[in-house]
Structures are given as C-alpha cells and as structure tokens.
C-alpha cells in the first residue's frame, strides 16, 4: 500500500546537484523512445499522471530545510510539453509545478529529462518504460508486461532506499584526492546549446570488433575517445595535465539492489599527454585501469569516502547555506576540475516482446559535453554531445569507427532555425 504522506532526504549522490546546477551546468540527462506513430500529447499526459503515483521518488518536489534539502510529495497535476530545441536545459522547479523532471513529445518521440538529484539513468529508464507502456495501452494496444515494467510490479520500499548509506562502512574509506585534468577549450555555442551527434552502429558488429581486441565496449570507446582528444587538440600534448575520462558504473551489479534512486559511481581512465601514445597502447592502458578499479572492494571504499563526508559532524551542523557553498567548492575541486570528459553506458534496454513492436529506437543523452551509449533491438547509439564548436575530436572518433569496418549512421539534434546558435 502506497503512503499518502512521506518525505526523503536527497540521496548521497544527489545532494550536491541543487547547489551547483545552473544554466551552464544543468545536471540533467535525457532518455528517449522513438515510437512507430506520432505521439498524442493528451494520452501521454494521462499516462504520466496515472503512472506517477507508483514512482514515489519522482512524485516529489525539492524543499530546503535548515541543514539539508529534502524531497516531499508533489500533488500537482503533471503537464507534458513539446520538446524544446535545447536539450537537457536547466529548468527551475518553480517553473515546472515543483517537479524535477520533464516529459516531452516531438513527432514520434517521448523524452524524459531528469534532474540528477532524483535518479540515475537506470532508475529513470524504469520510469520511462512504465510511462511508455501505459501510453501504448491507452492507445488501445494489448500487451503483456512480462515482469519488465516496474509500474506492474508490486511496490517495495527497497526501491526508495539510499543505497550509498545502506552500504556505508566507515572503517573502509579510500583516498579521493585527485590532480587537475586537461580541459577542452575554444568557442562555445550560444545559449548553452549542446550539439548532439548520434553515431549508430550494429551491436553485433561492434561486439565482434571489441572481442577481436579482447576488450569490452566500454574500454574500446573510452580509449578511442581519449586517443581522439590526444591527437586532435594541439594544446593537449603541450599540457602537463592528464586526460581524464570519467566513466559511471552501475553499482547495482556489485551491490544487489532494485533502488530507483542514484546508485552509480565513477571510475576513471587517465593518460599523460606528454607520452607518445598509439591507439593500441591507450587501449591496453585503459583495460589495465578498468581491471584495477572495477572490483567490489575498491568501489566500496569510494562509497564509504563519499558517505563519510556527509556523516561527519562538522558537515552535519553546517546550515544549508554554508553547505551549498561547500558543495560548490567541492564540485569544482573534486569533479569539474579533475575531469576532461564523461562517458556513460546505459547498456541494452530490456522490453516486453509486445512492446518491442511499438518502439523503434532509444537514446540516452547528457547535457553539456559528454558521451552516452544505449542499445536496443540490434543496434547501439553512441551519443556525442558537445558545447564546443570545434568538432575535430568527434570527427576523428567517428572516422576511426568507420575505418575499423563498422557501418556508422550519423544524425544530429540540429533543426532549422538554430543557425543563430550555431
């Protein structure tokens, strides 16, 4: 039985985002499904409002307490909107009836954009799948959920757990100190526009390629992106700062959980640009670093260090205004300043057989300058987002995919009328 009244502390990973988010750093990511027919907005809005009460941690608004932000029930009717031209835009909750997510429609596409304080990509995908499933039912289609649609599975309070705090062990902390990283630079697009270039490849071809190199898809794209940045940015080789690619890891694979809240953590691949790298040497180094970091003990140590900061008495007694200032400084020195680029891999999307017939494609994108990967049916979409007008490293990345024997289909989020931005 669902509760009518409830509240939650923002989870450990999400606490920082209300303090650091703004127009130029939205902390928003997007998931999209392309359907076989154009979207009916009225039915889509009905679907969201019917599904939303089942997803307690999405049906909330952000409140400010004396010491911490918290999430409390949001009873407003949710409104869907036509998709804007700028993706993952920062939208103050005050302009969205208090909600920390948006659902958009554009032709045959349903898009969910989520503020990172609510959830990660895995949790948000469960919400989008349920919305889309209900929408298809409202359109008159008969479908079996096969246990793959969360809204048709009995509610469990475990879905709402802050797993970082659940797994906390103060005796096993890890040093999180990092050196500054090399950063891309140049002229940016106007109005915080992020150009998204989609490279779509056949999943089996991609797997055949990576298996022949004895690496994973994650290791391959990480090394290839690092090599593209290394070769295509003249100032990079002159820099004493390393190229650092941050790669989120779904911790549910290491610490079993069905939480819908944030439960992912970054590992990183680091390269000294002053060395004479080849792609092969970068690939070998990437594999070594992934192997070193992708183990439960190392990941647990980093969880403990993050939660220890939250639980320290000094942080606890700080008023929220001072915490927000500390978060801004901490985000710069422990996140923004130490990362060159981020790569997120959502992996394959599992759908009921009846639903597959109505969904043609999926996209996973993150605002700003990032790479995000998702797979559905027999293809994989590699989404390369950039705020920078210099696309040299992206062009090199795609050329290398083609040169490796992959057939690559290219698309972008550019539409007519965006010439002033570009």
XYZ file of C-alpha atoms in Angstrom:
422
model
C 0.000 0.000 0.000
C 1.438 3.376 -1.035
C 1.715 6.165 1.502
C -0.095 9.470 1.061
C 2.465 11.416 3.067
C 6.193 10.858 3.027
C 9.490 12.671 2.728
C 13.061 11.733 1.869
C 16.494 13.217 2.343
C 18.093 13.722 -1.072
C 20.331 10.677 -1.599
C 24.084 10.862 -1.070
C 24.939 11.228 -4.768
C 22.142 13.736 -5.413
C 22.835 16.152 -2.552
C 25.344 18.227 -4.488
C 23.230 18.994 -7.576
C 20.779 21.583 -6.142
C 23.779 23.667 -5.056
C 25.857 23.504 -8.247
C 23.244 23.457 -11.021
C 22.603 26.476 -13.242
C 22.023 27.389 -16.903
C 25.568 26.421 -17.903
C 25.564 23.213 -15.825
C 22.071 21.762 -15.761
C 22.760 18.364 -14.096
C 20.007 16.997 -16.341
C 20.078 13.876 -18.508
C 17.591 12.610 -21.072
C 16.154 9.286 -22.173
C 14.014 8.988 -25.306
C 11.927 6.345 -27.024
C 11.019 6.623 -30.705
C 7.649 5.004 -31.381
C 6.145 3.763 -34.635
C 3.497 6.519 -34.659
C 3.359 10.205 -33.772
C 2.640 10.951 -30.115
C -0.808 12.006 -28.877
C 0.002 14.593 -26.158
C -3.292 14.201 -24.278
C -2.822 10.450 -23.876
C 0.840 10.886 -22.973
C -0.072 13.318 -20.190
C -2.715 10.904 -18.932
C -0.142 8.096 -18.935
C 2.343 10.119 -16.875
C -0.257 11.084 -14.264
C -1.543 7.513 -13.954
C 1.960 6.069 -13.527
C 3.486 8.814 -11.379
C 1.933 7.816 -8.000
C 3.652 4.423 -8.318
C 7.059 6.155 -8.524
C 7.198 7.785 -5.119
C 10.672 9.299 -5.511
C 9.676 11.029 -8.774
C 6.357 12.366 -7.419
C 8.176 14.907 -5.261
C 9.336 18.485 -5.017
C 12.567 19.804 -3.529
C 12.350 21.586 -0.186
C 15.019 23.444 1.778
C 15.474 22.553 5.423
C 17.755 24.206 7.951
C 20.560 21.675 7.408
C 19.678 19.670 4.260
C 17.456 19.711 1.208
C 14.728 17.089 1.244
C 12.027 15.699 -1.045
C 8.337 15.883 -0.151
C 5.145 14.794 -2.005
C 4.113 16.794 -5.049
C 0.340 16.679 -5.598
C 0.202 18.895 -8.704
C -1.148 17.618 -11.998
C 1.822 16.915 -14.250
C 1.926 18.612 -17.668
C 3.776 17.254 -20.710
C 5.334 19.713 -23.145
C 6.514 19.959 -26.722
C 10.230 19.218 -26.871
C 12.376 22.394 -26.827
C 15.271 22.952 -29.219
C 17.869 22.972 -26.425
C 18.220 19.583 -24.783
C 18.801 18.976 -21.063
C 18.114 22.609 -20.280
C 18.171 23.760 -16.677
C 14.542 24.308 -15.653
C 13.943 25.752 -12.168
C 11.449 23.604 -10.283
C 9.404 26.752 -9.596
C 8.598 26.859 -13.322
C 7.631 23.192 -13.505
C 4.978 22.893 -10.763
C 7.779 21.814 -8.452
C 8.655 18.680 -10.434
C 12.301 17.754 -11.008
C 11.699 16.020 -14.323
C 10.051 16.842 -17.646
C 8.287 14.689 -20.226
C 8.414 15.994 -23.785
C 6.968 14.889 -27.113
C 8.232 15.579 -30.628
C 6.682 13.822 -33.618
C 7.057 10.109 -32.692
C 9.414 10.648 -29.739
C 8.753 10.546 -25.986
C 11.533 12.102 -23.921
C 12.108 12.047 -20.173
C 14.579 14.612 -18.826
C 15.542 14.090 -15.201
C 17.370 16.253 -12.687
C 20.181 14.131 -11.259
C 19.089 14.633 -7.631
C 16.192 12.264 -8.335
C 17.795 9.298 -10.023
C 20.447 7.899 -12.345
C 19.955 6.524 -15.852
C 18.932 3.056 -14.644
C 16.209 4.352 -12.335
C 14.912 6.905 -14.843
C 14.688 4.233 -17.558
C 12.317 2.233 -15.337
C 10.104 5.312 -15.090
C 10.184 5.985 -18.857
C 9.406 2.344 -19.670
C 6.348 2.475 -17.410
C 5.132 5.760 -18.919
C 5.550 4.443 -22.460
C 3.919 1.100 -21.650
C 0.881 2.846 -20.168
C 0.744 5.232 -23.139
C 0.647 2.296 -25.566
C -2.172 0.718 -23.541
C -4.141 3.986 -23.645
C -3.675 3.976 -27.428
C -5.603 0.700 -27.451
C -2.815 -1.871 -27.724
C -2.956 -5.084 -25.718
C 0.382 -6.007 -24.145
C 1.876 -8.328 -21.546
C 4.388 -6.698 -19.218
C 6.384 -9.924 -18.538
C 7.584 -8.511 -15.225
C 9.731 -5.935 -17.042
C 7.546 -2.873 -16.358
C 8.023 -1.513 -12.839
C 4.546 0.022 -12.607
C 3.088 -3.504 -12.937
C 5.246 -4.934 -10.157
C 4.100 -4.560 -6.517
C 5.678 -1.559 -4.802
C 8.602 -2.220 -2.493
C 10.134 0.301 -0.088
C 13.539 -1.010 -1.256
C 13.023 0.937 -4.482
C 13.376 4.155 -2.497
C 16.490 3.287 -0.488
C 19.607 5.433 -0.487
C 21.949 2.523 -1.200
C 25.066 4.610 -0.592
C 24.099 4.992 3.063
C 22.942 1.361 3.245
C 26.376 0.135 2.151
C 28.368 2.568 4.293
C 31.230 1.133 6.349
C 33.332 3.882 7.944
C 36.265 1.519 8.519
C 36.978 1.114 4.786
C 37.465 4.579 3.291
C 39.521 5.353 0.180
C 41.586 8.458 -0.558
C 39.702 10.548 -3.133
C 42.403 13.169 -3.749
C 42.846 13.903 -7.471
C 45.093 16.083 -9.623
C 43.557 18.592 -12.094
C 42.781 17.325 -15.603
C 43.229 18.688 -19.117
C 40.115 20.507 -20.344
C 38.748 21.095 -23.823
C 38.576 24.754 -24.767
C 37.614 27.105 -27.578
C 34.449 28.828 -28.736
C 31.142 27.521 -27.385
C 27.695 27.511 -28.949
C 25.344 30.261 -27.779
C 22.540 29.873 -25.216
C 24.138 26.792 -23.612
C 23.242 24.745 -26.692
C 24.702 21.233 -26.724
C 25.148 19.756 -30.188
C 24.381 16.049 -30.126
C 25.849 13.810 -32.812
C 24.489 10.267 -32.883
C 26.668 7.508 -34.282
C 24.516 4.418 -34.712
C 26.252 1.071 -35.234
C 25.206 -2.558 -35.461
C 25.583 -4.052 -31.981
C 26.818 -7.446 -33.176
C 29.430 -5.819 -35.433
C 30.606 -3.691 -32.518
C 30.830 -6.725 -30.241
C 32.740 -8.673 -32.899
C 35.239 -5.809 -33.140
C 35.749 -5.444 -29.369
C 36.007 -9.211 -28.840
C 38.696 -9.402 -31.508
C 40.645 -6.840 -29.455
C 39.885 -8.689 -26.204
C 38.244 -5.615 -24.625
C 34.743 -4.513 -23.626
C 32.700 -1.901 -25.488
C 33.285 0.497 -22.582
C 37.044 0.033 -22.736
C 37.072 0.434 -26.522
C 35.087 3.693 -26.715
C 36.982 5.152 -23.740
C 40.361 4.512 -25.346
C 39.170 5.717 -28.760
C 37.773 8.953 -27.352
C 40.953 9.585 -25.350
C 43.048 8.960 -28.452
C 40.849 11.334 -30.487
C 41.256 14.096 -27.900
C 45.011 13.407 -27.713
C 45.574 13.602 -31.480
C 43.130 16.347 -32.454
C 43.756 19.005 -29.795
C 47.086 20.751 -30.391
C 47.318 22.166 -26.881
C 46.733 18.748 -25.306
C 50.226 17.355 -25.946
C 51.759 20.508 -24.501
C 49.721 20.210 -21.327
C 51.135 18.817 -18.110
C 47.598 17.962 -17.030
C 46.429 14.407 -17.823
C 43.478 13.462 -19.981
C 40.928 12.016 -17.561
C 37.790 10.273 -18.764
C 35.240 9.544 -16.058
C 33.004 6.502 -16.579
C 29.951 5.918 -14.344
C 29.497 2.365 -13.047
C 26.067 0.947 -12.211
C 26.676 -0.246 -8.649
C 23.611 -2.499 -8.745
C 25.846 -5.049 -10.492
C 28.155 -5.181 -7.462
C 25.728 -4.484 -4.605
C 22.372 -6.118 -5.495
C 19.569 -3.564 -5.345
C 16.429 -2.522 -7.179
C 16.577 1.099 -5.988
C 15.249 3.752 -8.361
C 17.453 6.419 -6.807
C 21.047 7.271 -7.658
C 23.348 4.289 -7.300
C 26.268 4.784 -9.643
C 29.876 5.803 -9.147
C 32.660 6.968 -11.449
C 35.817 5.136 -12.315
C 38.379 6.965 -14.422
C 40.864 6.394 -17.224
C 43.929 8.635 -17.026
C 46.550 9.354 -19.719
C 49.665 11.547 -19.583
C 49.523 13.575 -22.854
C 53.302 14.082 -22.824
C 53.822 10.382 -23.626
C 53.930 9.064 -27.176
C 50.608 7.231 -27.327
C 49.224 4.984 -30.054
C 45.615 3.818 -30.016
C 46.796 0.307 -29.201
C 48.821 1.476 -26.202
C 45.908 3.576 -24.964
C 43.571 0.599 -25.325
C 45.934 -1.621 -23.335
C 46.277 1.023 -20.613
C 42.510 1.524 -20.480
C 41.926 -2.180 -19.998
C 44.504 -2.259 -17.187
C 42.950 0.691 -15.378
C 39.405 -0.655 -15.691
C 40.501 -4.022 -14.332
C 42.203 -2.297 -11.394
C 39.144 -0.241 -10.459
C 36.191 -2.477 -11.323
C 36.094 -4.597 -8.208
C 33.725 -4.545 -5.273
C 36.359 -3.690 -2.667
C 37.640 -0.607 -4.499
C 34.126 0.628 -5.294
C 33.038 0.065 -1.694
C 35.963 2.154 -0.442
C 34.857 5.058 -2.615
C 31.241 4.733 -1.453
C 32.444 4.889 2.145
C 34.550 8.004 1.499
C 31.622 9.837 -0.121
C 29.196 8.965 2.672
C 31.780 9.703 5.389
C 31.888 13.317 4.226
C 28.095 13.567 4.577
C 28.117 11.960 8.030
C 30.973 13.969 9.518
C 29.803 16.048 12.478
C 31.287 19.253 11.040
C 29.247 18.905 7.821
C 26.097 17.880 9.681
C 25.961 21.016 11.832
C 26.621 23.447 8.974
C 23.494 25.394 7.936
C 22.296 24.599 4.410
C 23.526 27.943 3.020
C 27.085 27.129 4.113
C 26.742 23.534 2.891
C 25.777 24.865 -0.539
C 28.907 26.995 -0.631
C 30.986 23.974 0.381
C 29.280 21.886 -2.302
C 30.175 24.431 -4.979
C 33.813 24.438 -3.957
C 33.876 20.670 -3.596
C 32.269 20.129 -7.001
C 34.897 22.261 -8.676
C 37.878 20.610 -6.997
C 36.546 17.030 -6.785
C 34.569 16.790 -10.044
C 34.745 19.567 -12.630
C 38.438 20.361 -12.235
C 39.572 16.727 -12.374
C 37.586 15.522 -15.409
C 38.222 16.011 -19.132
C 35.148 14.154 -20.341
C 32.494 11.706 -19.100
C 31.261 8.531 -20.793
C 28.038 6.830 -19.652
C 26.916 3.428 -20.950
C 23.318 2.526 -20.131
C 23.661 -0.800 -21.914
C 20.859 -2.734 -23.651
C 17.262 -1.780 -22.832
C 15.042 -4.749 -21.913
C 11.443 -4.542 -23.128
C 8.468 -6.933 -23.146
C 8.041 -8.645 -26.515
C 4.684 -6.927 -27.139
C 6.244 -3.521 -26.521
C 9.165 -4.043 -28.893
C 6.853 -3.766 -31.885
C 5.946 -0.167 -30.975
C 9.394 1.152 -30.051
C 11.820 1.737 -32.919
C 14.745 3.269 -31.067
C 16.166 4.575 -27.804
C 18.510 7.456 -26.997
C 20.420 8.333 -23.858
C 21.997 11.797 -23.695
C 23.572 14.036 -21.079
C 23.681 17.816 -21.236
C 26.947 19.645 -21.807
C 29.943 17.765 -23.226
C 29.608 14.031 -22.686
C 29.222 10.673 -24.399
C 26.243 8.431 -23.632
C 25.611 4.946 -25.016
C 22.476 2.812 -25.197
C 21.374 -0.238 -27.179
C 18.036 -1.580 -28.370
C 16.971 -4.272 -30.818
C 20.117 -4.919 -32.900
C 21.850 -1.529 -32.831
C 23.795 0.730 -30.452
C 23.546 4.512 -30.310
C 26.675 6.435 -29.328
C 25.610 9.978 -28.485
C 28.433 12.542 -28.601
C 27.335 15.815 -27.025
C 29.454 18.930 -27.165
C 29.197 22.605 -26.192
C 32.263 23.373 -28.346
C 32.187 24.444 -31.997
C 35.425 22.588 -32.781
C 34.270 19.076 -33.717
C 37.702 17.750 -34.669
C 37.935 15.053 -31.992
C 34.352 13.888 -32.673
C 35.040 13.637 -36.404
C 38.195 11.650 -35.666
C 36.301 9.320 -33.312
C 33.657 8.575 -35.956
C 36.255 8.166 -38.714
C 38.044 5.556 -36.585
C 34.772 3.653 -36.156
C 34.323 3.602 -39.923
C 37.974 2.685 -40.555
C 37.582 -0.257 -38.167
C 34.957 -1.724 -40.505
C 31.774 -0.570 -38.763
C 28.890 0.834 -40.744
C 28.017 4.115 -38.992
C 24.785 6.079 -39.470
C 25.034 9.718 -38.385
C 22.268 12.020 -37.144
C 22.202 15.214 -35.041
C 19.770 17.245 -32.953
C 20.192 20.220 -35.298
C 16.926 21.635 -36.603
C 16.100 24.536 -38.903
C 16.023 27.800 -37.037
C 19.069 27.095 -34.885
C 21.513 28.969 -37.157
C 21.928 31.817 -34.663
C 23.072 29.357 -32.005
C 25.451 27.524 -34.320
